[in-house]
CSV table of N, CA and C in Angstrom, one decimal:
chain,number,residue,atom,x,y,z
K,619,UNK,N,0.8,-1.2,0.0
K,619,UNK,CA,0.0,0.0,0.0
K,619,UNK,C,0.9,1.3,0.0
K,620,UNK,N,1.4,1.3,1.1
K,620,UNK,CA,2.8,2.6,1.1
K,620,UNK,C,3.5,3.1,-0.4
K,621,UNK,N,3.9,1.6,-1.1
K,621,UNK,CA,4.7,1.7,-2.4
K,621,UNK,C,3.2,2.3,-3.2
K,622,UNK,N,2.1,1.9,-3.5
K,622,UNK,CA,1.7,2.7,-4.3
K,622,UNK,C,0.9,4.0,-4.2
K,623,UNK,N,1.1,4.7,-2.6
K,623,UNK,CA,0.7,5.8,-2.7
K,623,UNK,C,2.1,6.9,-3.1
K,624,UNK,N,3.2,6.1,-3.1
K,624,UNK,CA,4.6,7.0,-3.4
K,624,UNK,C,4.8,6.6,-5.2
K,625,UNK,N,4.3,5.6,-5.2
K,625,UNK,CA,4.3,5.5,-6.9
K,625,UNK,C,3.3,6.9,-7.5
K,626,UNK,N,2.0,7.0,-7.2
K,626,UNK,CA,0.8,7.7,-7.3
K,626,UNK,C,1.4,9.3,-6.6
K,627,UNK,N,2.2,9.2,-5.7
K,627,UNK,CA,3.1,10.8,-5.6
K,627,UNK,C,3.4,11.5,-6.6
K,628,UNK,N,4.2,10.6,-7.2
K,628,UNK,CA,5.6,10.7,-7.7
K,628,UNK,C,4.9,10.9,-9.4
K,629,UNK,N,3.5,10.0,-9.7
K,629,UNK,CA,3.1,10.7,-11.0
K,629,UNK,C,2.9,11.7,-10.9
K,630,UNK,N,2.4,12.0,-10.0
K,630,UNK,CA,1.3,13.1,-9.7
K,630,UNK,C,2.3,14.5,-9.8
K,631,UNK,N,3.5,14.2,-9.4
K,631,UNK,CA,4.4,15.7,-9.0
K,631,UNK,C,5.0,15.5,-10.3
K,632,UNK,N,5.2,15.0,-11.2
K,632,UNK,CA,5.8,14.6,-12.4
K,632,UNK,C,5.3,15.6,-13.2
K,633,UNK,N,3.6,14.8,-13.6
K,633,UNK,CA,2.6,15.4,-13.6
K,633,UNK,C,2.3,16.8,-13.8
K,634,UNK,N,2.4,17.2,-12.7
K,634,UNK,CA,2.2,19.0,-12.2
K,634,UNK,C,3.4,19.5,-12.4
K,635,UNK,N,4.5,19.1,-12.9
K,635,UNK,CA,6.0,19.7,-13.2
K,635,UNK,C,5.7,19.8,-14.9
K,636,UNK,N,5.1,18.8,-15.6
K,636,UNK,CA,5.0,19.2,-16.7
K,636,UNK,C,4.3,20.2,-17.0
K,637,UNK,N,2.8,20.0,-16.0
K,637,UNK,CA,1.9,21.2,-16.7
K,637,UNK,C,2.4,22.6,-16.5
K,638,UNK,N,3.2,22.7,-15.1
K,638,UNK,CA,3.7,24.0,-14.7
K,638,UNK,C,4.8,24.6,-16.2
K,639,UNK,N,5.7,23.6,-16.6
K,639,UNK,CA,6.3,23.6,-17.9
K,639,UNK,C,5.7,24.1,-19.1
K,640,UNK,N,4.7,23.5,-19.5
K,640,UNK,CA,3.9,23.7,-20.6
K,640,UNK,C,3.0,25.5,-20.1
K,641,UNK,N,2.5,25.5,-19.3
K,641,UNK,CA,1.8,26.7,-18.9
K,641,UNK,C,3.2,28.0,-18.7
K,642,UNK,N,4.5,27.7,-18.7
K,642,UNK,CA,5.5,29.0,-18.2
K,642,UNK,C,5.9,28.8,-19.7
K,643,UNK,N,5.7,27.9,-20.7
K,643,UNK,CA,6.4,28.3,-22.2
K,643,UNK,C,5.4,28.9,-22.4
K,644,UNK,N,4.1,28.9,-22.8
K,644,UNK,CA,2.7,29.2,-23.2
K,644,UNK,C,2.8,31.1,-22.9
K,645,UNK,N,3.1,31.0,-21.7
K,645,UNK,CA,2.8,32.4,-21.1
K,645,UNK,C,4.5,33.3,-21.8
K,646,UNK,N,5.2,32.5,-21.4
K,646,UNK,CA,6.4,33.2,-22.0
K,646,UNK,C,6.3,33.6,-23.7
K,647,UNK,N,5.4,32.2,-24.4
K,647,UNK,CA,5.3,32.6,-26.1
K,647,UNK,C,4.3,33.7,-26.4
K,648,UNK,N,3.5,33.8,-25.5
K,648,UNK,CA,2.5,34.5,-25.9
K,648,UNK,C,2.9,36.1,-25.6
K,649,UNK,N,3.7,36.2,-24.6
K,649,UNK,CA,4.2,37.8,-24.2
K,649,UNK,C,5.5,38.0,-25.3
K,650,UNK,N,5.7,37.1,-25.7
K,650,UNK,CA,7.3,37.3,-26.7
K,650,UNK,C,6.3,37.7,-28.2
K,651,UNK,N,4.9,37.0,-28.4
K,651,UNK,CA,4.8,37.4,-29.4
K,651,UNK,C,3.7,38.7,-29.7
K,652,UNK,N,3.4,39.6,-28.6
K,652,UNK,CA,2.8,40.6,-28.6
K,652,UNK,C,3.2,41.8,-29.3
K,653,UNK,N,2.9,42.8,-29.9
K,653,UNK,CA,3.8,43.5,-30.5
K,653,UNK,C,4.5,45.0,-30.0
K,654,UNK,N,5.4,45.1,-29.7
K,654,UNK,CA,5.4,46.7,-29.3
K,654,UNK,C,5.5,47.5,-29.7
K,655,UNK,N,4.6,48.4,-28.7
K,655,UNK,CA,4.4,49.7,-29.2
K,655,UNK,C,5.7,50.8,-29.9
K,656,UNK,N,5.9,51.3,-30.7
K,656,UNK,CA,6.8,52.1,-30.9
K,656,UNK,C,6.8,52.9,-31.2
């Protein structure tokens, strides 16, 4: 039981490391491709 609530952690933070990944490129592409003012 122990081993698979640490298996089920460990996706889980995996997981939420990719989405945080995909959501900080997303936000980064989208401000790099705004245009500025000049």
């Amino acid at each position: 039981m122990f081993l698979d609530v640490v298996v089920l952690a460990g996706i889980g933070t995996v997981g939420l490391m990719i989405l945080f990944g995909f959501g900080f490129t997303y936000f980064v592409w989208k401000d790099a491709s705004k245009k500025k003012p000049q």
